[in-house]
Coordinates of C-alpha atoms in Angstrom, one line a residue:
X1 CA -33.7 -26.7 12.5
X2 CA -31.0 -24.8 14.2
X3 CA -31.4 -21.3 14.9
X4 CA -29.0 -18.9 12.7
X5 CA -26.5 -16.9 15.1
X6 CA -24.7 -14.1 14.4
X7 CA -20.4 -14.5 13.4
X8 CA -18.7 -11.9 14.5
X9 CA -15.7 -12.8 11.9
X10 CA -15.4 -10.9 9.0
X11 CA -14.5 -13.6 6.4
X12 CA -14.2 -11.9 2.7
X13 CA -13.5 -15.5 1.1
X14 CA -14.9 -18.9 0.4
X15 CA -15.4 -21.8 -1.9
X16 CA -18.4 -22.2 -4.0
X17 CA -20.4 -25.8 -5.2
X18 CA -18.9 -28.2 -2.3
X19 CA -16.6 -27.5 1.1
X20 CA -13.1 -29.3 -0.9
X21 CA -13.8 -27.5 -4.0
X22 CA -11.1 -24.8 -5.2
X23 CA -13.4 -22.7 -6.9
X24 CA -12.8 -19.4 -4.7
X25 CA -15.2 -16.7 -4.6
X26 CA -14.2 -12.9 -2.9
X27 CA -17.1 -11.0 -1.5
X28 CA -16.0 -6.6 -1.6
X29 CA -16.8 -5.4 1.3
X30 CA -18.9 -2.3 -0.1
X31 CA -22.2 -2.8 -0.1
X32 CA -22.3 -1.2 -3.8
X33 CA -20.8 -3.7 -5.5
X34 CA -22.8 -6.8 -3.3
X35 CA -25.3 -6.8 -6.0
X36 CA -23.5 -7.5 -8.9
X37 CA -21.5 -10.3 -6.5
X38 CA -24.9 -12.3 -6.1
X39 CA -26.2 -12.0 -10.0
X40 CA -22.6 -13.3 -10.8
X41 CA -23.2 -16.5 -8.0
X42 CA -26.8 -16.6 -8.1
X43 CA -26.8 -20.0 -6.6
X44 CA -25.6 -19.2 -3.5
X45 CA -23.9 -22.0 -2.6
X46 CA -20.7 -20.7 -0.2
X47 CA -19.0 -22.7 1.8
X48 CA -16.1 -22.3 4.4
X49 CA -13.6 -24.4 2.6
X50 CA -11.0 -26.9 3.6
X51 CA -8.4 -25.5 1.0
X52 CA -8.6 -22.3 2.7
X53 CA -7.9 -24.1 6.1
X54 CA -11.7 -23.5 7.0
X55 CA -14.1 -26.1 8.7
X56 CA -16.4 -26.8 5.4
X57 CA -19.6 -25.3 6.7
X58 CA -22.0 -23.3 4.7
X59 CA -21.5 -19.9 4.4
X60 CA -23.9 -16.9 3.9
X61 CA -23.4 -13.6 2.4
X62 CA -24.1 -10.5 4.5
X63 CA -24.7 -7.3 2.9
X64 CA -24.3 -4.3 5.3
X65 CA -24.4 -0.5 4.5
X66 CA -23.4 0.8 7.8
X67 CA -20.3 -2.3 8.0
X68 CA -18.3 -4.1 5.6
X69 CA -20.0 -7.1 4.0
X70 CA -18.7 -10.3 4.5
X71 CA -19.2 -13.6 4.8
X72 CA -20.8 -15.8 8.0
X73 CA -21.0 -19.1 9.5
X74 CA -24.5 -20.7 8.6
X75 CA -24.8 -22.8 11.8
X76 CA -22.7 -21.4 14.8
X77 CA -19.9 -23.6 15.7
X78 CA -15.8 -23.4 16.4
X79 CA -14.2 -22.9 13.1
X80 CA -9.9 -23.0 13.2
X81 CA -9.9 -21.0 9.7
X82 CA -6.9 -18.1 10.6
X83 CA -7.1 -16.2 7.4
X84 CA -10.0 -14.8 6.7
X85 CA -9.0 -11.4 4.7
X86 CA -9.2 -10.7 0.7
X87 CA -6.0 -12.6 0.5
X88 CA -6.6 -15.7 2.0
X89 CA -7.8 -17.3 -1.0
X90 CA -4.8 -16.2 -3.4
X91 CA -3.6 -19.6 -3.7
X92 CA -6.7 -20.9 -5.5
X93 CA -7.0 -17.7 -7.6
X94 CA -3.1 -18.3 -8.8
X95 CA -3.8 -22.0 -9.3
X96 CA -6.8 -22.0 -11.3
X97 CA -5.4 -19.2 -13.4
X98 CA -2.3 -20.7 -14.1
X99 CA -3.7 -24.4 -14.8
X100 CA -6.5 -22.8 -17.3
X101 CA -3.8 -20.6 -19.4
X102 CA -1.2 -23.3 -19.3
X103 CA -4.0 -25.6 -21.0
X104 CA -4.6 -22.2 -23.3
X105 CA -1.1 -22.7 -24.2
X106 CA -1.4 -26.2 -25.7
X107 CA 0.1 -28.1 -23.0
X108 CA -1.4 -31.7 -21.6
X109 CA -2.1 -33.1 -18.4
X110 CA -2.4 -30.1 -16.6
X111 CA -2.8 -30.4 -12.7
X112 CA -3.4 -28.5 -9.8
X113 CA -1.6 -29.7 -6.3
X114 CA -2.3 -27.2 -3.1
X115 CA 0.0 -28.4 -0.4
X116 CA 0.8 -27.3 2.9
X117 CA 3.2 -27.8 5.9
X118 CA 0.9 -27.4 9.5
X119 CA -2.0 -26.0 9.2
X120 CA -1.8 -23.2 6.9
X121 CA -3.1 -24.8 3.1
X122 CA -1.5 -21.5 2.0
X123 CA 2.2 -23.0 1.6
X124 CA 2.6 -23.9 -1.9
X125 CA 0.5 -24.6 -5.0
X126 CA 2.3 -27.3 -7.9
X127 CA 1.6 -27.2 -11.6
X128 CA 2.3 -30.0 -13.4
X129 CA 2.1 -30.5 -17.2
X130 CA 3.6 -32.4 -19.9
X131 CA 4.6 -31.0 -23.7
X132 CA 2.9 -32.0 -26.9
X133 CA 4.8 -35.0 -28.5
X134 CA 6.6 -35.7 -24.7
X135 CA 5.9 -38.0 -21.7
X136 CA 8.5 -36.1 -19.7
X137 CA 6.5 -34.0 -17.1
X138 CA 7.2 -30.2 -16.2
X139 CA 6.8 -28.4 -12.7
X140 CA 5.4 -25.2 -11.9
X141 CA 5.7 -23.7 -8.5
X142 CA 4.6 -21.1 -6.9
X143 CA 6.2 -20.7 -3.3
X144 CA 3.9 -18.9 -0.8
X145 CA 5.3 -19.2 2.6
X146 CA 8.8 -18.6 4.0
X147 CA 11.5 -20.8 4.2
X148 CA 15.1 -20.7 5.2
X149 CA 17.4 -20.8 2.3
X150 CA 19.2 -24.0 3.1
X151 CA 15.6 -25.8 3.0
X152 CA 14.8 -23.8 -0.5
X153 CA 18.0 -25.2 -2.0
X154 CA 17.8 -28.4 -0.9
X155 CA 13.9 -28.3 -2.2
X156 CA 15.1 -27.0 -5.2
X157 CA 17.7 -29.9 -5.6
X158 CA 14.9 -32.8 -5.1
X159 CA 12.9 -31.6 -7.8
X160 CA 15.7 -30.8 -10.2
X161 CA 16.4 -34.7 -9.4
X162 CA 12.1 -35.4 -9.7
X163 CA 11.2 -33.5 -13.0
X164 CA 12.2 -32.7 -16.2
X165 CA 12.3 -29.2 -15.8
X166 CA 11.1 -27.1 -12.5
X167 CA 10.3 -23.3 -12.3
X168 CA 9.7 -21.2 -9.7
X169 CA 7.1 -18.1 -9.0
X170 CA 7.3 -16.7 -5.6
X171 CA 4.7 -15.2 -3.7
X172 CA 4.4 -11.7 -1.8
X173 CA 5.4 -12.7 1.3
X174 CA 7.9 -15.8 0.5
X175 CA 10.6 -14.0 1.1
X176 CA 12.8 -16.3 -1.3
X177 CA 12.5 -14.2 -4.3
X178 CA 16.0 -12.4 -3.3
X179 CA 18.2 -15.7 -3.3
X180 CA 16.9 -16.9 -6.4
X181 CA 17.4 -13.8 -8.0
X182 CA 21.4 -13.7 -6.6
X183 CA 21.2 -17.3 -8.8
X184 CA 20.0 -16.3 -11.7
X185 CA 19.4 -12.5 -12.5
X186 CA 15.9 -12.4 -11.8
X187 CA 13.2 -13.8 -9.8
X188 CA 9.4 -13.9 -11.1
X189 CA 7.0 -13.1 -9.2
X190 CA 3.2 -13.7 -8.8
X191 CA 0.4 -11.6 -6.6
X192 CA -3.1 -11.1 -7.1
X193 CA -5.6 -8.4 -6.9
X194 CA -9.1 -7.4 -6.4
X195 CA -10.9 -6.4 -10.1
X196 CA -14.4 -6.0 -8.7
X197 CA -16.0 -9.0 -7.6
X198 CA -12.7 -11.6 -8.1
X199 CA -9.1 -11.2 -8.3
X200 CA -6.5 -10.6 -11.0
X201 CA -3.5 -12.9 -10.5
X202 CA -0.2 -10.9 -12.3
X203 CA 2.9 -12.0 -12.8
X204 CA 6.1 -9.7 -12.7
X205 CA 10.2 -9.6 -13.0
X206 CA 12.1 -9.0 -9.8
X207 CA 15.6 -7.6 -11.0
X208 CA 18.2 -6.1 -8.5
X209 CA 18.2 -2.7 -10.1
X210 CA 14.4 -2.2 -11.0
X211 CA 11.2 -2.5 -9.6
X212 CA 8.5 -5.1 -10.4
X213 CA 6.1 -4.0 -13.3
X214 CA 3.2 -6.5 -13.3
X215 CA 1.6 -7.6 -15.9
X216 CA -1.6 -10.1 -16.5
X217 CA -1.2 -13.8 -17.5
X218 CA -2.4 -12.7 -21.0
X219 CA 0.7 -11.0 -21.8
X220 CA 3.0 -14.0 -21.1
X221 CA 3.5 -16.6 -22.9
X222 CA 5.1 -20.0 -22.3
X223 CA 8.2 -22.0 -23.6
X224 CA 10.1 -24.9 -23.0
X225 CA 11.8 -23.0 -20.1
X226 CA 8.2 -22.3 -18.5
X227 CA 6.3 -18.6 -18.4
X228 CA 8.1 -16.1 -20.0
X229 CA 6.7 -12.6 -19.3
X230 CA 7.4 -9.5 -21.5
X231 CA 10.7 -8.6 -19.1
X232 CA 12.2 -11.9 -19.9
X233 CA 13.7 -12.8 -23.5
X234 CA 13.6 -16.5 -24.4
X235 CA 16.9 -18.2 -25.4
X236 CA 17.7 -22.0 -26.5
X237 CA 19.3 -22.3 -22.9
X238 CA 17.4 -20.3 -20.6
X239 CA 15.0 -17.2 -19.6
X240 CA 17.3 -14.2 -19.7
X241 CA 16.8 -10.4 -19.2
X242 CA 15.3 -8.4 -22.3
X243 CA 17.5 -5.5 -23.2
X244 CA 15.2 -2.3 -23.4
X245 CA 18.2 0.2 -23.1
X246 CA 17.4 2.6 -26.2
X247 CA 19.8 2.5 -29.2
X248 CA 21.7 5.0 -30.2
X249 CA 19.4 6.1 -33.4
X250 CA 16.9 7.2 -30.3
X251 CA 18.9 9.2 -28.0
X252 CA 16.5 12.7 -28.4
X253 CA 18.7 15.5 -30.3
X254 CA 18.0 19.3 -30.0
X255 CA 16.4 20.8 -33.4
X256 CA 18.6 22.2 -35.8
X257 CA 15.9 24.7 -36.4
X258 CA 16.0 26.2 -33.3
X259 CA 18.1 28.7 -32.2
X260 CA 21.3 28.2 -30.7
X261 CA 20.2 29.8 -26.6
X262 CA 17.4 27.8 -26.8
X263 CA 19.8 24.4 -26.6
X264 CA 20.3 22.8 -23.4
X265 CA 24.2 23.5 -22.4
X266 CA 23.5 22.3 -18.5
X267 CA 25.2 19.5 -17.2
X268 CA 23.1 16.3 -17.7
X269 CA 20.9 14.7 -15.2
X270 CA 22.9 11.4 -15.3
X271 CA 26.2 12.9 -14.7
X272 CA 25.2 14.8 -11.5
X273 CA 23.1 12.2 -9.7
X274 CA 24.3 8.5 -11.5
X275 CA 20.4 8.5 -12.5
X276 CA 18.8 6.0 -14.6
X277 CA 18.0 9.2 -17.2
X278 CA 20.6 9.5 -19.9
X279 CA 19.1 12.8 -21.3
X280 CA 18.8 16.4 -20.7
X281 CA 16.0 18.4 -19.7
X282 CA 14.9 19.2 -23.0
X283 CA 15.2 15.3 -23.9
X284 CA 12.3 14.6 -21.8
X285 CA 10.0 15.2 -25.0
X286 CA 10.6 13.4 -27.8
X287 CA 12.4 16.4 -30.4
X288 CA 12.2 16.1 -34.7
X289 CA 15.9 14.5 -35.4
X290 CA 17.8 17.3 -38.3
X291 CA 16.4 14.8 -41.0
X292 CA 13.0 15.1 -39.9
X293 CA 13.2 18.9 -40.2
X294 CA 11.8 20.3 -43.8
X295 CA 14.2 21.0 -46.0
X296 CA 14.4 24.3 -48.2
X297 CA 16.7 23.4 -51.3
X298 CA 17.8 26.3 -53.1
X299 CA 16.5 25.9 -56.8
X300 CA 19.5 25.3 -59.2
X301 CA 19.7 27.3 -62.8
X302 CA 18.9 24.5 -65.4
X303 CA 16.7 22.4 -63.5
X304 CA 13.1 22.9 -64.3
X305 CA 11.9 20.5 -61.3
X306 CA 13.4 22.7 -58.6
X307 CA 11.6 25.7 -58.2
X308 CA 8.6 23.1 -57.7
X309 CA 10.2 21.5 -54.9
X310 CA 9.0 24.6 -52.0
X311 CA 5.7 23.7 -53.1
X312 CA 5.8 20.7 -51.3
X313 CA 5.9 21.8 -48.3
X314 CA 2.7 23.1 -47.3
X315 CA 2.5 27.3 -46.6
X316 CA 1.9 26.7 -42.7
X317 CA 5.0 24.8 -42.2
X318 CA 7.2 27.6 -43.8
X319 CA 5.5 30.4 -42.0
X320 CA 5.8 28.6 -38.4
X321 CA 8.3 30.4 -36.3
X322 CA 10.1 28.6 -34.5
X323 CA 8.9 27.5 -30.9
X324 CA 10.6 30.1 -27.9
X325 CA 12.4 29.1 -25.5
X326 CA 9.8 29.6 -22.8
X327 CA 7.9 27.0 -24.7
X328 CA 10.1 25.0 -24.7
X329 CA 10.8 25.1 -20.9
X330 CA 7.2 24.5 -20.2
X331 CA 6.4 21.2 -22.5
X332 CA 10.5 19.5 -20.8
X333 CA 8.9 20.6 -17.3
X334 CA 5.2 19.2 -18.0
X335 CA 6.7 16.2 -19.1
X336 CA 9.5 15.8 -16.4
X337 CA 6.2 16.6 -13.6
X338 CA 3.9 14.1 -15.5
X339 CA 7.1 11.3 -15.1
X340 CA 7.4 12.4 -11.6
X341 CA 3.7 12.1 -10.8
X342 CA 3.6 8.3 -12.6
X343 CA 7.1 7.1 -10.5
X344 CA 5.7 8.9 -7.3
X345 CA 2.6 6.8 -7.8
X346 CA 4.0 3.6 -8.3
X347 CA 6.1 4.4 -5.0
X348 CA 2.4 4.8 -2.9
X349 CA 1.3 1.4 -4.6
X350 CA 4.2 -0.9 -3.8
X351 CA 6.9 1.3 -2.4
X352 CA 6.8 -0.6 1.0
X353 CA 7.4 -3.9 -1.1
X354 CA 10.5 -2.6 -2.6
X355 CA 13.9 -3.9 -1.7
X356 CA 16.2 -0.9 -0.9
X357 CA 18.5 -1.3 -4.2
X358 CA 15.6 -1.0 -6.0
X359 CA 13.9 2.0 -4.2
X360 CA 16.7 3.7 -4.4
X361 CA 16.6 3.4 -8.2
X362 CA 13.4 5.1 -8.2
X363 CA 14.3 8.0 -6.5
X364 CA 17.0 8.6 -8.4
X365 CA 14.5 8.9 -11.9
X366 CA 12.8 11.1 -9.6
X367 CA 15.7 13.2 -8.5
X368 CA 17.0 13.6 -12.4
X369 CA 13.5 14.8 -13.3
X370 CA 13.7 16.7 -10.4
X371 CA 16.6 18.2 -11.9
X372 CA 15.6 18.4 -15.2
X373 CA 13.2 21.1 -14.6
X374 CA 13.4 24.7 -15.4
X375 CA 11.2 25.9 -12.6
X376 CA 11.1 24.7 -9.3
X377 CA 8.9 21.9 -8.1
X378 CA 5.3 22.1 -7.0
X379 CA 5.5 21.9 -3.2
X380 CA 3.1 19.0 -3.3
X381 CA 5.5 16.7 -5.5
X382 CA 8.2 18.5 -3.7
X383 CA 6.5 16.9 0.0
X384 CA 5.7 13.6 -1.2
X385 CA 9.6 12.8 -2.9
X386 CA 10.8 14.1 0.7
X387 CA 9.0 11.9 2.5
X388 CA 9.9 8.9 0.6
X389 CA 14.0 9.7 0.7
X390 CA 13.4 10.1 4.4
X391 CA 11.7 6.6 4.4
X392 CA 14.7 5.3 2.7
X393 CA 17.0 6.8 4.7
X394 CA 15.2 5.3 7.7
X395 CA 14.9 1.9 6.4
X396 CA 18.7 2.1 5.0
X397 CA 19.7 2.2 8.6
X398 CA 17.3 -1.3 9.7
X399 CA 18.8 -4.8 9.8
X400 CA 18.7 -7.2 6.6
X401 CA 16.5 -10.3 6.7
X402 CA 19.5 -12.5 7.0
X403 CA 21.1 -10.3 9.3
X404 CA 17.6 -10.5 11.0
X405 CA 17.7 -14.0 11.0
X406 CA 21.2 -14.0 12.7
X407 CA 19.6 -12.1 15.7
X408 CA 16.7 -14.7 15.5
X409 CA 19.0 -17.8 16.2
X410 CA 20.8 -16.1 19.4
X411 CA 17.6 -15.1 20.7
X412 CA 16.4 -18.3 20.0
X413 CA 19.2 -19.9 22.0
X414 CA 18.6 -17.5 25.5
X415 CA 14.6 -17.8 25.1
X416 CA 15.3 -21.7 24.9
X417 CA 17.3 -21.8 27.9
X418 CA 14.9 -19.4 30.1
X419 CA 12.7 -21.6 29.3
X420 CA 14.5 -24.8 30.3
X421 CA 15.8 -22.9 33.3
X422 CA 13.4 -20.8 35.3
X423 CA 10.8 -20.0 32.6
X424 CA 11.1 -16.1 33.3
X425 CA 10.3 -13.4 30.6
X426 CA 12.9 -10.7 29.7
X427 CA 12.4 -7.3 28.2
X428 CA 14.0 -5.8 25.2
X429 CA 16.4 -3.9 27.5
X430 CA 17.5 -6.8 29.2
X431 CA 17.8 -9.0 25.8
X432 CA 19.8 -6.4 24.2
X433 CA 22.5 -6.4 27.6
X434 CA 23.0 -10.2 27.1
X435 CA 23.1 -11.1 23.3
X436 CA 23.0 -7.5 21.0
X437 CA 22.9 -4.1 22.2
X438 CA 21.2 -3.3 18.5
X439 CA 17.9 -5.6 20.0
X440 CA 16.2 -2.4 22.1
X441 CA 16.4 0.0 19.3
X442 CA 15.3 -2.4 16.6
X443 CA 12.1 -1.1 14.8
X444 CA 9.3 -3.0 16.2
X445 CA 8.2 -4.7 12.5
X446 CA 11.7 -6.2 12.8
X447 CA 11.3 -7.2 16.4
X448 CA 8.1 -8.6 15.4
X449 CA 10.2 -10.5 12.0
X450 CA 12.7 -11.6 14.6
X451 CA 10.3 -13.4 17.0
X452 CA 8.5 -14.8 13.9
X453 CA 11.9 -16.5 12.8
X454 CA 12.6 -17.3 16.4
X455 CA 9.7 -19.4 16.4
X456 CA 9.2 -20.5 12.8
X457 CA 10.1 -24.2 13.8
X458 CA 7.8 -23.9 17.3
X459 CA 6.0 -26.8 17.4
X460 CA 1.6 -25.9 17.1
X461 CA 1.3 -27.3 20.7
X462 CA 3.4 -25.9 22.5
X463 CA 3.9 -22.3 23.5
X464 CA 6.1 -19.8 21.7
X465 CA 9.5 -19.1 22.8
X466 CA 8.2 -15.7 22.3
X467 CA 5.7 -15.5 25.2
X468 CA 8.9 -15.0 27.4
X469 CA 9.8 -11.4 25.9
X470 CA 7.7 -9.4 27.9
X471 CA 7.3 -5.5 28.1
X472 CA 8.1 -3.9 32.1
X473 CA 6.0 -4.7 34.8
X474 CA 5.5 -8.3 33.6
X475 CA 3.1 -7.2 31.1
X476 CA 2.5 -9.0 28.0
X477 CA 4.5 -7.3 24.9
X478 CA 2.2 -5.1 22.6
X479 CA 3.8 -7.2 19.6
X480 CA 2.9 -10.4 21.1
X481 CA 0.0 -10.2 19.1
X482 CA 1.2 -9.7 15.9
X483 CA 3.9 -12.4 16.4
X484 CA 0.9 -15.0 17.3
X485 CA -0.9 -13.8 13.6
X486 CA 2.4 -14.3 11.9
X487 CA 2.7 -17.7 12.7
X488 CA -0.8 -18.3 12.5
X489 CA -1.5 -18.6 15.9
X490 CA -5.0 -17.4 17.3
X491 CA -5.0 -13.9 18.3
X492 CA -6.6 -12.9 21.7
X493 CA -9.0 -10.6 22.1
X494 CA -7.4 -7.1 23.5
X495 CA -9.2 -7.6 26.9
X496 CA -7.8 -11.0 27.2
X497 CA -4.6 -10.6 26.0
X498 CA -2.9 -10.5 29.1
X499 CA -4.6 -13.6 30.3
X500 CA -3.3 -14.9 27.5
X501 CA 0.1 -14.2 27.7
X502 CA 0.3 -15.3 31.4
X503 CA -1.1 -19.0 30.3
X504 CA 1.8 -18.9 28.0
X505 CA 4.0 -18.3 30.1
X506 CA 2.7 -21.0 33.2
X507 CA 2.6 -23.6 30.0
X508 CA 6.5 -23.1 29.6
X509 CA 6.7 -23.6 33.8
X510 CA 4.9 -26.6 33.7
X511 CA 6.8 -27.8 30.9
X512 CA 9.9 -26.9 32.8
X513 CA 8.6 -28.7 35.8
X514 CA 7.7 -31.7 33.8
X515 CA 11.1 -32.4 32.2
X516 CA 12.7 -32.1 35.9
X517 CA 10.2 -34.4 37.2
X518 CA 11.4 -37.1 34.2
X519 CA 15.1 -36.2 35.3
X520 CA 14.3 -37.6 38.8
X521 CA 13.1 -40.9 38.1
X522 CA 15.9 -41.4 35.6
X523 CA 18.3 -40.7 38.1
X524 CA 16.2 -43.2 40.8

């Protein structure tokens, strides 16, 4: 019986009941809730799945007090799974949950497809079904991974040509959601997350001038066109926007009660800063329109019904004095603070997912409620909306992804002909005094998102073009690392990443070498 050894690799995810099975399973990593994970799979059965790219052997569940729990190889052995975090198992989290509500939804022959493009599984996962009545089958996809837009479109061409009607969700890091929302308005999105001892898969709206508000499966429903969540309203030709702008019935009016210095006569919120607010500071709260407001009816002579008519209103109501200013000040700045705190919030959750257009739309609510207020803002609030206008100011200044991926194909072209050449690394410096003098200042995530595109269409056995940007000294590049994880590449150690590196580079010289050794004999 082999002897159990100890995996050093903290793997939150695996498959239960057999190694090809798509039944995922997520292990927390606090030892609190490891309990309540083993009385829901009392079984046992774990195994290092193929659909998660893993070797399919048998998994056990460590729980740890002083460490994260996780799970760990069985038998000791070489295992070429590369993701291993709370994510990695996403795709067979969406795909069950989509297949099992599309079935809810009356639809037949429902099917699951994972497929993949190298060796990450984690590329795309297909729905198929068919409509009651119909043989004609529908196409549900959910794109993962990152692709050029000229491949997307021509993808999305085949299987307009394939099916009989195609739909697209796109993942959090696909990267594709933009394009397809310059197409059509909008762009749906799909992400899970953890909800104790599994994952939630949501589904959300990308629109240019909002962000995303997720929402579970539960709340969608589906139509001809394919999932329609609460953002989108359905029409005989397509999915389009729902209109939630408030009618004019609801714009908030002032009481007629109260007196006249207690009305707002500032300048509105909207007209100062272009905010998404249309109301002034006292609008915040929801105010009684005039016709809400009791009415006293003088009693006419000759009517015997009208002196009753006071009596209606009950004796608490009459002798209520109207609310003071102050108080009124204090409810429009609770309200405005309590807005604040919800949008601030949502900014900590999924700010750094937000495309700029729609970050800036968020801090312009928060400027207008800002504004709003009667009394100046807690210093707190005050710190945290600073800090994310200077994060938008900083990013405001960074490159776009397709100006990004413009930078990618020259520095593609000069790392392909070092390589061809003479094989020798360059620096930043030295990158940006041939091609770009923007390339040494770029913020290292986008050096790191330019090197990724460099080498998207790197071939897995060879070494990446990337190996050849080096930091001085003829050191390996602190981002080298994160480039190899990117394109899921495995990751050296930090005591061997130098040793690493230098292999990487000797594989491009001996490939040089190679191709001028072929040369040679062709010319003999």
């Amino acid at each position: 019986m082999p002897v159990e050894e100890e995996d050093t690799r903290k793997v939150q995810t695996a498959v239960a009941g057999s190694p090809g099975a798509d039944h995922p399973v997520y292990l927390p990593m606090d030892a609190a809730a490891y309990d309540r994970f083993i009385r829901e799979h009392p079984t046992r059965t774990f195994y290092c799945g193929t659909l998660l790219g893993g070797c399919g052997k048998k998994l056990s569940a460590r729980k740890y007090r002083d460490k994260k729990c996780h799970f760990a190889h069985v038998v000791a052995g070489r295992c070429r799974r590369v993701f291993t975090n709370e994510a990695s198992a996403d795709h067979l989290y969406m795909g069950r949950a989509l297949a099992a509500w599309v079935k809810k939804q009356k639809f037949k022959n429902v099917q699951v497809r994972y497929k993949q493009r190298g060796q990450s599984p984690r590329e795309i996962v297909d729905i198929t079904y068919t409509r009651d009545g119909s043989s004609l089958t529908h196409l549900m996809r959910v794109q993962l991974a990152r692709r050029s837009k000229t491949e997307w479109e021509h993808t999305d061409t085949e299987l307009n040509k394939q099916w009989a009607g195609r739909q697209w969700l796109f993942g959090p890091d696909s990267m594709l959601a933009n394009w397809q929302m310059d197409r059509q308005g909008y762009a749906i999105r799909i992400q899970c997350r953890p909800s104790g001892v599994t994952r939630v898969v949501e589904v959300g709206v990308q629109f240019p001038d909002a962000p995303v508000e997720w929402v579970s499966l539960a709340e969608c429903r589906m139509t001809v066109h394919g999932i329609q969540p609460p953002a989108l309203e359905f029409t005989p030709a397509s999915l389009v926007r729902r209109d939630d702008r408030p009618s004019d019935h609801d714009l908030v009016q002032p009481p007629s009660s109260a007196p006249h210095h207690a009305q707002d006569t500032r300048q509105l919120p909207s007209e100062r800063s272009g905010s998404v607010l249309a109301t002034a500071p006292s609008a915040l709260i929801r105010q009684p329109r005039p016709s809400d407001a009791p009415k006293h009816e003088t009693p006419q002579h000759g009517n015997r019904e009208a002196p009753a008519r006071p009596a209606q209103v009950p004796n608490d109501a009459l002798r209520a004095p109207a609310p003071s200013l102050e108080q009124l000040c204090e409810v429009d700045d609770s309200r405005a603070t309590e807005r604040m705190v919800s949008l601030l919030d949502h900014l900590d959750r999924v700010g750094d997912d937000l495309h700029l257009d729609q970050l800036h739309a968020v801090l312009r609510e928060i400027t207008a409620c800002q504004e709003a207020m009667w009394r100046p803002l807690g210093s707190p609030l005050a710190r945290r909306a600073a800090a994310w206008r200077a994060h938008a100011e900083a990013i405001a200044d960074r490159p776009t992804f397709r100006e990004m991926c413009a930078l990618a194909d020259r520095v593609r072209w000069a790392l392909g002909m070092a390589a061809a050449r003479t094989a020798r690394p360059f620096t930043w410096m030295e990158l940006g005094e041939r091609l770009d003098p923007r390339l040494p200042a770029l913020h290292p995530d986008d050096k790191v998102s330019v090197l990724v595109e460099v080498d998207r269409g790197t071939c897995s056995d060879r070494p990446l073009l990337s190996a050849l940007v080096a930091a001085r000294g003829n050191r390996v590049h602190p981002l080298y690392g994160q480039v190899l994880d990117h394109l899921d590449r495995p990751v050296p150690a930090p005591e061997e990443a130098q040793t690493s590196w230098e292999a990487d580079v000797l594989e491009h010289r001996r490939l040089r070498g190679g191709k001028e050794k072929e040369c040679r004999v062709m010319v003999l």
